[in-house]
Short mmCIF file of C-alpha atoms in Angstrom, two decimals:
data_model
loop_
_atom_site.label_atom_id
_atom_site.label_comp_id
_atom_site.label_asym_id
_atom_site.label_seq_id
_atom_site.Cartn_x
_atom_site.Cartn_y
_atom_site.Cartn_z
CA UNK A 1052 -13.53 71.96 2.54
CA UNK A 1053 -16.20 69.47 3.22
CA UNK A 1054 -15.81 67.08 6.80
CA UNK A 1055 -15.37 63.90 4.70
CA UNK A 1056 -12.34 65.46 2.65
CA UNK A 1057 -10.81 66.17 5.83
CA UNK A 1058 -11.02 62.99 7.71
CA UNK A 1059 -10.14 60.98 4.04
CA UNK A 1060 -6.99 63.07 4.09
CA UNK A 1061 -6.39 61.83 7.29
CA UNK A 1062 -6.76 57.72 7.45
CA UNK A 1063 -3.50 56.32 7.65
CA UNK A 1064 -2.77 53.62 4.33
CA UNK A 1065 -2.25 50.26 6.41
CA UNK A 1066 -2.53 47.80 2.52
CA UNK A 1067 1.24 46.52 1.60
CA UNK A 1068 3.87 48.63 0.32
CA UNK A 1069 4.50 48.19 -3.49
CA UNK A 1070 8.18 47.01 -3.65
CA UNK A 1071 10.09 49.57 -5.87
CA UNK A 1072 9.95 48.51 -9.82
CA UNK A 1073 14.29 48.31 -10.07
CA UNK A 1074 13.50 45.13 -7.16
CA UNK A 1075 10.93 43.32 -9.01
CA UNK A 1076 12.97 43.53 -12.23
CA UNK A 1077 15.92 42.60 -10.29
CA UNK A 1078 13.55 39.28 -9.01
CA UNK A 1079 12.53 38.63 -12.85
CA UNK A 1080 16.01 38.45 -13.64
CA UNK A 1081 16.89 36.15 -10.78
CA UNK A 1082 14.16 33.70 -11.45
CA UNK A 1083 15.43 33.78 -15.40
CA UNK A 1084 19.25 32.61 -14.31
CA UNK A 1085 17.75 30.34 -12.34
CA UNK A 1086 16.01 28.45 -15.07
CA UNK A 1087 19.00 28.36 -17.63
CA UNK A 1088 21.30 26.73 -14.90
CA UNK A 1089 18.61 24.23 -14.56
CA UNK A 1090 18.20 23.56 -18.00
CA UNK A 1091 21.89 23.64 -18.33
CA UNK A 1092 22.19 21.03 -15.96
CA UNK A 1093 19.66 19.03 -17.08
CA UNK A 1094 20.94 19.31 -20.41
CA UNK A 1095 25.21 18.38 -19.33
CA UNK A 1096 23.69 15.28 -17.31
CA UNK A 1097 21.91 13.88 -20.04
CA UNK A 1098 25.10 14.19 -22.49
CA UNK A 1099 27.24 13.18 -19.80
CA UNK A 1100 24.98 9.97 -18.91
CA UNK A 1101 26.29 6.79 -20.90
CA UNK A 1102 24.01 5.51 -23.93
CA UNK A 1103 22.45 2.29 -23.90
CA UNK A 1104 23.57 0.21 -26.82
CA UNK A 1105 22.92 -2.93 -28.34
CA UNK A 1106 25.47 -5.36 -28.88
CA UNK A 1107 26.16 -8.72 -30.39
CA UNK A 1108 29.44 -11.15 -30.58
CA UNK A 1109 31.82 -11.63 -33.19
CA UNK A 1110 32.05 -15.40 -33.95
CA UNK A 1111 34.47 -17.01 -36.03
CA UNK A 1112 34.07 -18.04 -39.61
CA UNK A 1113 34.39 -21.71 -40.70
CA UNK A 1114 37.77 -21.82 -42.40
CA UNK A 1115 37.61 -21.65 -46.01
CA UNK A 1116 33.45 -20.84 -46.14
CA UNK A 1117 32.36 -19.49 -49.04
CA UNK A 1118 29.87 -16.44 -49.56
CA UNK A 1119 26.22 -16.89 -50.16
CA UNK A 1120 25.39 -17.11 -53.44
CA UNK A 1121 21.85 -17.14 -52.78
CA UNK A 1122 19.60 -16.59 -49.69
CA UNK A 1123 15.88 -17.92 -48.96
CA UNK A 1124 13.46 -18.26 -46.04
CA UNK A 1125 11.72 -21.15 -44.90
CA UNK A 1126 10.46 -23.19 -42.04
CA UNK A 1127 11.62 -26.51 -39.98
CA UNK A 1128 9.60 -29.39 -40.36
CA UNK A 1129 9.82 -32.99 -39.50
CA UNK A 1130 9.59 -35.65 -42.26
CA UNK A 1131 8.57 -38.44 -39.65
CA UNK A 1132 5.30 -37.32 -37.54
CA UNK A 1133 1.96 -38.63 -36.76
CA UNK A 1134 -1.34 -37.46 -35.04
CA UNK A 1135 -1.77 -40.92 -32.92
CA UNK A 1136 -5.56 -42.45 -32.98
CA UNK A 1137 -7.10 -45.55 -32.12
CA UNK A 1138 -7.92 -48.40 -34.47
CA UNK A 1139 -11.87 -48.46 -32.80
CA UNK A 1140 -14.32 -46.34 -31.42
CA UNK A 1141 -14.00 -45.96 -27.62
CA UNK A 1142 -14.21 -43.98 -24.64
CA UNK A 1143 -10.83 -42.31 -23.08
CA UNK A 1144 -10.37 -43.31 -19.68
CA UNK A 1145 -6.52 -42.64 -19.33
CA UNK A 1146 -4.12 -40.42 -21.10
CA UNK A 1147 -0.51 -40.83 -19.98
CA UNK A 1148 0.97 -38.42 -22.11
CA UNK A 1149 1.83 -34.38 -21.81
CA UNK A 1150 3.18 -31.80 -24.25
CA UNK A 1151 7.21 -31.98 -24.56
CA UNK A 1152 7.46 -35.71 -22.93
CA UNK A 1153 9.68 -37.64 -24.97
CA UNK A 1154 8.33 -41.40 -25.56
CA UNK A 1155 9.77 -44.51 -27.53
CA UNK A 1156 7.91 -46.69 -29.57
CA UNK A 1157 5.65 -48.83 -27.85
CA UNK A 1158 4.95 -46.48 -24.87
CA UNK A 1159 1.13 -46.90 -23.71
CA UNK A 1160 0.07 -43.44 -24.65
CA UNK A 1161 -3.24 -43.50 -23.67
CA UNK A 1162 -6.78 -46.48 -22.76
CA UNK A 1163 -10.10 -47.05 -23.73
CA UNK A 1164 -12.95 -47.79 -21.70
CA UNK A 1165 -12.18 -52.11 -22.69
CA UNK A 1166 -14.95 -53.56 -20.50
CA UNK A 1167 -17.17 -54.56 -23.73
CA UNK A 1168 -13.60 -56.25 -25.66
CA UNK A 1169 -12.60 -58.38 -22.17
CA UNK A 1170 -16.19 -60.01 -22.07
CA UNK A 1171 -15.96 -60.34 -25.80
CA UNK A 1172 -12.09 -61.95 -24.93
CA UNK A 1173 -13.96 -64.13 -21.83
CA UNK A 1174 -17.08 -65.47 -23.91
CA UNK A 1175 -14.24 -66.79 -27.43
CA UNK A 1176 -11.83 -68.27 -24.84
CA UNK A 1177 -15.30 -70.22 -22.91
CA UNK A 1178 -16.46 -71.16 -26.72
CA UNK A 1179 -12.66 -72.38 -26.99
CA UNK A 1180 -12.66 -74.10 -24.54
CA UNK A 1181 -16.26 -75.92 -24.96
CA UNK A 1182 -14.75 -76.68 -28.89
CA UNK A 1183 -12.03 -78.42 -27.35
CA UNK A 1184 -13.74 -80.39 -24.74
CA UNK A 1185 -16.27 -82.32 -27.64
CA UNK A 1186 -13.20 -82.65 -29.67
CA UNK A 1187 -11.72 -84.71 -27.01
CA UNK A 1188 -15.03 -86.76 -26.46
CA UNK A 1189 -15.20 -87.11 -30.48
CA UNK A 1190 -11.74 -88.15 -30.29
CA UNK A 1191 -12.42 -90.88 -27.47
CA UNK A 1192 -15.19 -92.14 -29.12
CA UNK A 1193 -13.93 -92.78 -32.46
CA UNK A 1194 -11.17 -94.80 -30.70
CA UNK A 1195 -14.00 -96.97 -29.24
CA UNK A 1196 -15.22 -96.87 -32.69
CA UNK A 1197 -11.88 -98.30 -33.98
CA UNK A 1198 -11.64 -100.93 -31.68
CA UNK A 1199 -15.83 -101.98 -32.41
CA UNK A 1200 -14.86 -101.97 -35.76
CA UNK A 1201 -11.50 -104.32 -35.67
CA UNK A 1202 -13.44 -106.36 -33.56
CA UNK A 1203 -16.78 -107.06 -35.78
CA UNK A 1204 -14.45 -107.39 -38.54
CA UNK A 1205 -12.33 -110.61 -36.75
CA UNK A 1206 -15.99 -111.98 -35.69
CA UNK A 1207 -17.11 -111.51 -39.50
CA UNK A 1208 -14.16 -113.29 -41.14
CA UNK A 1209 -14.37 -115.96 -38.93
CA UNK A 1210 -18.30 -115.96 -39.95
CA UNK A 1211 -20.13 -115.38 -36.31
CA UNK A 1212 -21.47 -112.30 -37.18
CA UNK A 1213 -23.91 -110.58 -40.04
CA UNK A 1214 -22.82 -108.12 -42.56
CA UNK A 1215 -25.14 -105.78 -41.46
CA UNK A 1216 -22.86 -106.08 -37.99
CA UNK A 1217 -20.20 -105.10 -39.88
CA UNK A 1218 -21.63 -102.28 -42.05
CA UNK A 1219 -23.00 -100.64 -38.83
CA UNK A 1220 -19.25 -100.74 -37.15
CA UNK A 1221 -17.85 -99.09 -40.55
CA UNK A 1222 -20.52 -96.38 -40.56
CA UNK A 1223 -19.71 -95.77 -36.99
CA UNK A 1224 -16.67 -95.16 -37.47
CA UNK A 1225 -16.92 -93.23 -41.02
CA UNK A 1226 -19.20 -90.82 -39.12
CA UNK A 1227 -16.97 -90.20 -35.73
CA UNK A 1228 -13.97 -89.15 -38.67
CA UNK A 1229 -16.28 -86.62 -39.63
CA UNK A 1230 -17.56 -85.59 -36.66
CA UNK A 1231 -13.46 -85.25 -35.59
CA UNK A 1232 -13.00 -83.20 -38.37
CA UNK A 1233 -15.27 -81.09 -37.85
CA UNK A 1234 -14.71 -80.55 -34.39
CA UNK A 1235 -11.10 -79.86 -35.19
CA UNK A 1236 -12.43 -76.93 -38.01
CA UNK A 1237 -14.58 -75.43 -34.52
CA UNK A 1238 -11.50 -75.20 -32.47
CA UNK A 1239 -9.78 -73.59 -35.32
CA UNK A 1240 -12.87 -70.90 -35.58
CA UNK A 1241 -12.26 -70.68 -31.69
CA UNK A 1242 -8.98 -69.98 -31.44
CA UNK A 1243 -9.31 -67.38 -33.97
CA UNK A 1244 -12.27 -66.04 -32.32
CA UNK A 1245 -10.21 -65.74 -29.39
CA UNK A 1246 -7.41 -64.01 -31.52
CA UNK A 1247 -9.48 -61.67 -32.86
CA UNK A 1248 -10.90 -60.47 -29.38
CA UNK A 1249 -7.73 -60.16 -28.05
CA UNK A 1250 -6.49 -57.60 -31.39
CA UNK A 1251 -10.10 -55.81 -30.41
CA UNK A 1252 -8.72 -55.53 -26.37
CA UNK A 1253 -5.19 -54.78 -27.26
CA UNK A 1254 -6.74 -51.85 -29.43
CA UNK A 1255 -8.20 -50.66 -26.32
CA UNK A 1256 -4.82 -49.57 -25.41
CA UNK A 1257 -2.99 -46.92 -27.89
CA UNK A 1258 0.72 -47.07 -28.33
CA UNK A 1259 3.58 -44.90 -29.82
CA UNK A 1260 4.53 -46.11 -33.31
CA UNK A 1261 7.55 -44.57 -32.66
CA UNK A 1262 10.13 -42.76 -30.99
CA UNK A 1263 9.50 -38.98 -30.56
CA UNK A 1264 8.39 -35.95 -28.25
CA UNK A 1265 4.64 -35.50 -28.04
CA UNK A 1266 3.95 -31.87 -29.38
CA UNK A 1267 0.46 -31.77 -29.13
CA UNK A 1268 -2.40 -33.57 -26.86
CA UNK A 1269 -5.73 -33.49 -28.15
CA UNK A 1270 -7.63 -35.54 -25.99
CA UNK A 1271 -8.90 -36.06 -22.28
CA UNK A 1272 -10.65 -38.69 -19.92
CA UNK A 1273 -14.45 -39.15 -20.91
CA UNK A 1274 -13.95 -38.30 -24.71
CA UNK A 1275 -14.77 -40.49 -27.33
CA UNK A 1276 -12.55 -41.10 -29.51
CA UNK A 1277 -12.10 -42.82 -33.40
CA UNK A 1278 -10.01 -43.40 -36.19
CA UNK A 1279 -12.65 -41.21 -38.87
CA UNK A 1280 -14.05 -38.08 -38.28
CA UNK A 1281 -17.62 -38.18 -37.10
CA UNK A 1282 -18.23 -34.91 -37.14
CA UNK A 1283 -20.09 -32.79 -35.14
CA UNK A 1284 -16.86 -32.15 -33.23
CA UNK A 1285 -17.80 -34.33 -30.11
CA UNK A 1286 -15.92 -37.04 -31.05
CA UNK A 1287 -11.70 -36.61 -31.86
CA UNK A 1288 -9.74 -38.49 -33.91
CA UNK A 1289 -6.43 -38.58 -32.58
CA UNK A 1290 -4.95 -38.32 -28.74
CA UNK A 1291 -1.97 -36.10 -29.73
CA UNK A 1292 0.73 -35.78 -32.19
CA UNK A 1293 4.68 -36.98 -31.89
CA UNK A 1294 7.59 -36.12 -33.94
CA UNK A 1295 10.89 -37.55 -34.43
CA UNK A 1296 13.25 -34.72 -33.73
CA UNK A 1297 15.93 -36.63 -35.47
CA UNK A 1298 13.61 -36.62 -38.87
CA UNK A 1299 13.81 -32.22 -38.89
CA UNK A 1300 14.66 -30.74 -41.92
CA UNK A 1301 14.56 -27.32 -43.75
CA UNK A 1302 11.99 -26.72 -46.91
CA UNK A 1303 12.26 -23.35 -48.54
CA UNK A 1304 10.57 -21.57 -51.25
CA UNK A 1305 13.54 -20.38 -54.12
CA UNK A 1306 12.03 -18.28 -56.56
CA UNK A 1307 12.01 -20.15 -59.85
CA UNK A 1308 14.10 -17.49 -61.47
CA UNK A 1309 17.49 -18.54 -59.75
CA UNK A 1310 16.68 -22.34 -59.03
CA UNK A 1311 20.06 -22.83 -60.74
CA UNK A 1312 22.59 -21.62 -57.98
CA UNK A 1313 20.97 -24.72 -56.09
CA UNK A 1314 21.93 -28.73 -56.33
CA UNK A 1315 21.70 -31.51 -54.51
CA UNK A 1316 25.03 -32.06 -51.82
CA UNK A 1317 25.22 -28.06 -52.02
CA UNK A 1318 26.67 -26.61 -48.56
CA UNK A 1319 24.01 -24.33 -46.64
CA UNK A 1320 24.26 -21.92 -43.82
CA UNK A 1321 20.89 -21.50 -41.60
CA UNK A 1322 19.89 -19.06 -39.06
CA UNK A 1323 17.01 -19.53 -37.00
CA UNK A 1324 14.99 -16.28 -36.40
CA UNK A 1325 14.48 -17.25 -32.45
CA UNK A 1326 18.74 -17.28 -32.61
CA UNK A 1327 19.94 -14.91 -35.30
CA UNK A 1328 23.56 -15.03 -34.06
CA UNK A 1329 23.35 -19.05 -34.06
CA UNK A 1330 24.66 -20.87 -37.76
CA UNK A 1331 22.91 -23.86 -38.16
CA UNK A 1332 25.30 -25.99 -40.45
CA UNK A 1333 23.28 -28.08 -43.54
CA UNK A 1334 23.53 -29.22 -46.69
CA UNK A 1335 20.88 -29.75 -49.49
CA UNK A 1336 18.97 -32.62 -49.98
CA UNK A 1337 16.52 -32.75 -52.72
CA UNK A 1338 15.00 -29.82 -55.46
CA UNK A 1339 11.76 -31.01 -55.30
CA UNK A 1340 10.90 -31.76 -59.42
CA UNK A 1341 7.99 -29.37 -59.09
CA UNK A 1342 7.13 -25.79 -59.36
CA UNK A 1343 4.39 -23.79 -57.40
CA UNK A 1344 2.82 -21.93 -60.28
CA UNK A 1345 1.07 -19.16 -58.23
CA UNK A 1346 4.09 -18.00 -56.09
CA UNK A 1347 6.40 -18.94 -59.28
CA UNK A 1348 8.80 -21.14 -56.54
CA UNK A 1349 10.86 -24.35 -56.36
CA UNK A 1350 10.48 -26.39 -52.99
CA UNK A 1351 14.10 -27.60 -51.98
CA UNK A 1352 15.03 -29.54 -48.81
CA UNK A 1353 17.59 -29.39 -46.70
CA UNK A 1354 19.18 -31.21 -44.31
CA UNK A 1355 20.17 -30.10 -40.96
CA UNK A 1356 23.87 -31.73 -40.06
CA UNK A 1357 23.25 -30.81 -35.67
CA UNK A 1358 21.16 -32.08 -33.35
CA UNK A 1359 19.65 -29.61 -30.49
CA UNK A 1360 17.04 -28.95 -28.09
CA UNK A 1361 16.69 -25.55 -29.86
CA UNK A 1362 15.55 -26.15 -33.15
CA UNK A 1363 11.75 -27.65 -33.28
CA UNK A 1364 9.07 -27.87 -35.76
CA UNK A 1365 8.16 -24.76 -37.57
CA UNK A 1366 10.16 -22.46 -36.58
CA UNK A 1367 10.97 -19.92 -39.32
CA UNK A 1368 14.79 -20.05 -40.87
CA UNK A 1369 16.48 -18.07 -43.34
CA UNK A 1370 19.19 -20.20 -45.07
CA UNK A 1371 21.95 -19.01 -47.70
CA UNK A 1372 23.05 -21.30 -49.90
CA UNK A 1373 27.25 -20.91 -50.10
CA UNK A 1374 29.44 -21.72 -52.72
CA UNK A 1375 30.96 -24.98 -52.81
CA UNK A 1376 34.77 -25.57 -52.46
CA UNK A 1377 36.21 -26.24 -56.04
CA UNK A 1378 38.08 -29.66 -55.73
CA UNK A 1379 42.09 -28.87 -56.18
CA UNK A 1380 41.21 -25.02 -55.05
CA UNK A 1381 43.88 -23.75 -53.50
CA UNK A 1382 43.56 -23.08 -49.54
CA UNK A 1383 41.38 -20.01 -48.72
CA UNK A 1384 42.84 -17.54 -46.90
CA UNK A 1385 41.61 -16.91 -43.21
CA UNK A 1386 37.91 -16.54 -43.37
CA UNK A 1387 37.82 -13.88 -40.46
CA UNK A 1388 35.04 -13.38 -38.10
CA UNK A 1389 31.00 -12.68 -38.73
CA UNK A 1390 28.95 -10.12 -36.90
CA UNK A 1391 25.26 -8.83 -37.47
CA UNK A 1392 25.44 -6.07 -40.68
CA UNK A 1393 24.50 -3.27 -38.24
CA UNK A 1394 27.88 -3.54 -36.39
CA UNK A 1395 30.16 -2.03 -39.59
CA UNK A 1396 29.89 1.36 -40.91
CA UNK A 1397 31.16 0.84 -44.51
CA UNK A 1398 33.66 3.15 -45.66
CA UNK A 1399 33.85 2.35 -49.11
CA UNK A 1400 35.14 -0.77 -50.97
CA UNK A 1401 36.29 -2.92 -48.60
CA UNK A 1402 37.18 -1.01 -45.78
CA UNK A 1403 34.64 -0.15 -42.68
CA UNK A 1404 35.02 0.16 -38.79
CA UNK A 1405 33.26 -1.15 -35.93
CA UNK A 1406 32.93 0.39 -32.32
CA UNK A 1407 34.17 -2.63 -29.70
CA UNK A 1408 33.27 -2.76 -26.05
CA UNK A 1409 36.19 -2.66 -23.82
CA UNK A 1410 36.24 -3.84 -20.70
CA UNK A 1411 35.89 -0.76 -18.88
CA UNK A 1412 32.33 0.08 -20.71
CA UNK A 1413 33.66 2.00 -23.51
CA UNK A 1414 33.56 2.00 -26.89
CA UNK A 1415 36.91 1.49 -28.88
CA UNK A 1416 36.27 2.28 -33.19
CA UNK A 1417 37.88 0.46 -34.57
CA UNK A 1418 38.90 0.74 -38.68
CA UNK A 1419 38.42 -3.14 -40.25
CA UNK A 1420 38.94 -5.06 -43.50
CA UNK A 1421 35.44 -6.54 -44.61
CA UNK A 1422 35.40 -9.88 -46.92
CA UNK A 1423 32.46 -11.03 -48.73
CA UNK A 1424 29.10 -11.69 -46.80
CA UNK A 1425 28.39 -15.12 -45.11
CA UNK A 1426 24.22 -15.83 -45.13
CA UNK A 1427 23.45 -11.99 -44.57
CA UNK A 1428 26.27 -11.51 -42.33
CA UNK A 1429 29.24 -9.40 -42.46
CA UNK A 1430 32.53 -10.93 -42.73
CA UNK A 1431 35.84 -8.85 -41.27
CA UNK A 1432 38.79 -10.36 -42.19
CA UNK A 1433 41.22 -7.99 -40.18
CA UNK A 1434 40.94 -5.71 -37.07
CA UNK A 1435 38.30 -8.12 -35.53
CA UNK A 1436 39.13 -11.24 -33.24
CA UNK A 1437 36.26 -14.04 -32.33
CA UNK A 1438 34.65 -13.18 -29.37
CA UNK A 1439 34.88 -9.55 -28.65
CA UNK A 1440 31.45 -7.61 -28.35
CA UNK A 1441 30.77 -4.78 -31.00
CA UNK A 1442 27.73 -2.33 -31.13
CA UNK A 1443 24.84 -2.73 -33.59
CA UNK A 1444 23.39 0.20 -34.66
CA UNK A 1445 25.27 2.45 -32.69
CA UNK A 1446 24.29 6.16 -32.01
CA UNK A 1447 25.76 8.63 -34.60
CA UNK A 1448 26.61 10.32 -31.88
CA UNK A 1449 28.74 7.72 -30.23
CA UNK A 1450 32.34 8.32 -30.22
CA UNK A 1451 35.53 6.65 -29.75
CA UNK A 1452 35.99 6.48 -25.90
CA UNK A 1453 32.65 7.24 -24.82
CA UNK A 1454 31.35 5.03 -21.54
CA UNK A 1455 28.23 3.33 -22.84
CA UNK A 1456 25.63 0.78 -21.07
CA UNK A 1457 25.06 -2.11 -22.61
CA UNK A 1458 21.68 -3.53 -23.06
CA UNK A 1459 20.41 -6.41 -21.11
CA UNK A 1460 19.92 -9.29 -23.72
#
């Protein structure tokens, strides 16, 4: 046996000691448990943790309201509004107004540069006053005129002067009535000279033709402004618009197909799409005697019975047109309470249930009686009071009792 075999037999093995294989099976298994509790936990949390749901309040119905016979979309808009502009061409140098400021008519809304219309004003009321001044020395010397004339008349009869005398105090005379005339015709031209310069200064200053809120401002200091377009875009043509939020109104579009579930004095339920869970009370104006032939629609205004803060130009609104109490109808039965469709689960026919937030952050389902629909909303005439919160759209895996969270709204 060789030297090296000898001395390789005897190094001592200092490297780590392989654990036995039953230990690192026993570890594998270890690390396995491990990872199902977790997951089991994770999993039990996340069942046990409350859903977040969406809610909405049950309101009541108006007593005896009829269901929607048809619906339609539309807009608000305002039958009295202006874009304000100037009567002239000027220069901004003041605008006093600001988007949402309410103003009544005759408010200064804005100035023009006005040094050009007060000289204008100065130089007619000097030209006035000049008119005025010969009128009064034309009137004192056709007096003097009078009195020549009386006198050469007396001195003719009486023979101590010529004819000529006399014709010469006549055509004195003659002449300083025309000359009065005439002067009063140039303080007539003055006067109105000076009216008319004071329409050109008082145009320097714009006003509100009526009562409103400003909705728009369109122009600044330094801008020139005028009443046509002058193109170019470096001139405007109005300093902002106002409306007259008691003027609002609904206009939809009703296909021309079922125009005929709609007349004039015809009750209307509207919900804004800003406030879906707000009815807007109205009633129908007009049916606009014209048809859209490319959309195949019938314009038809409406009028809005409440005032509020809330509703403002253009805002999109559906509306559903109800069905008019029948004059000598016997009283309706208890119209119930509304909430949004996605609240009731139909069961069939007229039955459905609702899940109802209790006051300890559960859920309560709840089996109700549904009626006909109200403007796309549901209508429960039993097993619902006004006020109480339901879910919309619940989970399908929500149950009766379960803790929930409700959504911030």
């Amino acid at each position: 046996m060789e030297q090296s075999d000898l001395l390789e037999q005897l190094r001592i093995d200092r490297g780590p000691a392989r654990p036995p294989r039953r230990r690192r099976g026993l570890l594998a298994v270890v690390a396995v448990a491990v990872l199902v509790a977790l997951v089991g936990l994770w999993l039990g949390w996340s069942r046990l943790r409350p859903p977040v749901v969406q809610t909405t309040v049950a309101r009541a119905a108006a007593p005896g309201a009829a269901g929607s016979v048809l619906d339609a979309s539309g807009y608000v808009t305002a039958r009295l509004q202006a874009t304000v502009s100037a009567k002239i061409t000027g220069k901004v140098t003041e605008v006093l107004i600001e988007e949402g400021m309410k103003v009544r008519a005759g408010d200064v809304l804005a100035r023009l540069d006005d040094t050009e219309a007060r000289a204008s004003l100065a130089l007619a009321q000097a030209q006035l006053v000049a008119a005025r001044s010969q009128l009064a020395e034309i009137q004192a010397q056709l007096e003097q005129a009078e009195r020549d004339y009386v006198r050469q008349k007396g001195l003719y009869d009486r023979q101590l002067v010529s004819p000529q005398s006399l014709d010469a105090a006549v055509a004195q005379r003659d002449m300083l009535r025309a000359r009065l005339a005439s002067a009063h015709e140039q303080v007539k031209v003055a006067q109105e000279s000076v009216r008319v310069a004071q329409v050109q200064l008082d145009n320097c200053v714009i006003r509100a033709p009526f009562s409103g809120v400003v909705v728009s401002k369109a122009a600044q200091p330094g801008e020139m402004i005028s009443p046509i377009s002058a193109g170019g875009g470096f001139t405007r043509t109005g300093i902002g618009t106002i409306v007259d939020m008691d003027s609002l109104e609904i206009q939809v579009d009703v296909n021309e197909s079922y125009i005929n579930r709609v007349r004039p004095g015809q009750p209307v339920e509207a919900t804004l799409n800003a406030y879906p869970d707000w009815k807007i009370p109205g009633e129908v104006i007009a049916i606009i005697p014209t048809a859209d032939r490319s959309k195949a629609t019938v314009k038809v205004r409406i009028a809005i019975k409440v005032r509020d803060p809330r509703i403002v130009p253009d805002m999109g609104v559906r509306v559903g047109f109800l069905e008019p109490k029948t004059p000598g109808a016997a009283a309706a039965p208890p119209a119930g309470v509304l909430v949004a469709p996605g609240a009731v689960q139909p069961e069939g026919g007229e039955a459905g249930s609702v899940f109802v937030v209790t006051g300890a952050s559960t859920v309560e389902r709840r089996r109700v009686t549904l009626g006909p629909d109200v403007a796309g909303q549901k209508r429960v005439l039993t097993g619902l009071e006004a006020g109480e919160r339901v879910v919309v759209s619940p989970p399908p895996a929500l149950a009766d009792g379960q803790r929930v969270r409700v959504a911030d709204r």
